[in-house]
Amino acid sequence: MATINDNFLKLKAGYLFPEIARRVSEFQAANPEAKIIKLGIGDVTEPLPDAIIKAMHEAIDEQASRETFKGYGPEQGYPFLREAIVENDYAPRGCNVAADEIFISDGAKCDTGNILDILGKGNKIAVTDPVYPVYVDTNVMIGNTGEANDKGEYEGLVYMPMTADNDFIPELPKQKVDVIYLCSPNNPTGAVMTKEALTQWVNYAKENGSIILYDAAYEAFIQDSSVPHSIFEIPGARDVAIESRSFSKNAGFTGMRCGFLVIPKSLMGKDSQGNDVSLHKLWNRRHGTKFNGASYVIQKGAAAAYSEEGKKQIKETVGFYMENALIVRNTLTGMGIETFGGENAPYVWVKTPGGMASWDFFDKLLNECNIVGTPGSGFGASGEGYFRISAFNSRENINEAMNRLKTKLSV
Ligand code: MLT
């Protein structure tokens, strides 16, 4: 009899976003006339920049003739994209990242889960609370945790609370941990880590032999010039960090799928005998075995994000979403509701009025205003009493949603 991976049985109900989608469909079925506005999952709405569309059209046309046709590409990604990333994302910020330290993939979510393939079982894992659920669930799936308690916290994980008291910046754990997940700009709170805070983490990781998995998927939304865009802006990070990036939110690739990991060659992990082993080498081996490379057409589109025209168009779209975030923040503040984030990130983290539970506020918003957001408790116990509103939507929908909040929400 074939057995299954029992760890999956420890997972709580559904993954957060499908669970929200299920509740919304139920509501829509019962209220077919309701015009629901979705500010839940952080999915982009604006069309792809022209420069990217043009590049992808050209890439498709190349497939029509033998001379330019492409079969399997390099699993790690085409050099044209890896080099463009170094030239635009890393070199200008003084980060010492080489093109062959970049591994192109079909998205940051997959990378975030897959990276556990090359890390040892039994590592002590630290996650923030609230947290992007993928970090936790992938560790549950692989057996790095025990069961969940009533609050949804898994035995064996080290939770680092992010609350208004610490400005949503995680504090260093008192104990020694092996792997640390950090995300800045943060999903879901929208908070950003300063150079000083990040330096503390890099130093902690060096002292404790830990590895930081740094999620920089939202770096394009940083407005404050003092905030680091990459962990590799911090001296010493090459010895302790892996960074993941995405084209989803900046270039609008949630449907196209493209992201990448940066794994420095100087980053080492220990084998069971205590010997240093290059994580770059292990990932290269894993990537070559389990992945045949992101699509050529998509990589051409991603590279066009770095053309002069592409950069200009992306800046406009990012600016557009950030204006949405400002409209959301101003509306809620005007209603006497406390908000956080939304200044360097496309997410506004809202304190639920009257201390209402997150899922209750979700239901209230859906019922009274036909607006969907994300309950903070879905991101972890410390997210209880909060609610995330995504700024990814058309201006028309954002304005309409804010109007409904002002006129229909009973707080
Ligand atoms: C979110 O809403 O948190 C994101 O869209 C999830 C993701 O990027 O996978």
mmCIF file of C-alpha atoms in Angstrom, residues 13 19 30 32 52-53 64 76 147 159 195 218 223 231 233 252 274 284 317 327 390 394:
data_model
loop_
_atom_site.group_PDB
_atom_site.id
_atom_site.type_symbol
_atom_site.label_atom_id
_atom_site.label_comp_id
_atom_site.label_asym_id
_atom_site.label_seq_id
_atom_site.Cartn_x
_atom_site.Cartn_y
_atom_site.Cartn_z
ATOM 1 C CA ALA A 13 -7.616 23.639 6.570
ATOM 2 C CA GLU A 19 -9.991 29.818 1.706
ATOM 3 C CA ALA A 30 -26.001 33.865 -2.237
ATOM 4 C CA PRO A 32 -25.573 37.395 -7.170
ATOM 5 C CA ILE A 52 7.474 43.948 -22.062
ATOM 6 C CA ILE A 53 4.605 43.104 -24.415
ATOM 7 C CA ALA A 64 8.741 30.745 -36.089
ATOM 8 C CA GLN A 76 19.641 28.636 -14.401
ATOM 9 C CA GLU A 147 1.394 19.837 15.259
ATOM 10 C CA TYR A 159 7.823 32.740 16.157
ATOM 11 C CA LYS A 195 19.906 49.178 7.299
ATOM 12 C CA TYR A 218 8.204 44.019 -2.882
ATOM 13 C CA GLN A 223 9.876 55.057 -1.520
ATOM 14 C CA ILE A 231 20.124 42.258 1.945
ATOM 15 C CA GLU A 233 23.624 46.026 0.701
ATOM 16 C CA GLY A 252 2.881 42.665 -13.340
ATOM 17 C CA GLY A 274 30.192 19.355 10.102
ATOM 18 C CA ASN A 284 22.533 24.325 -9.030
ATOM 19 C CA THR A 317 2.688 51.476 -12.472
ATOM 20 C CA ILE A 327 -5.951 56.818 -0.870
ATOM 21 C CA SER A 390 -4.085 45.395 -0.925
ATOM 22 C CA SER A 394 -7.849 49.952 -10.644
#
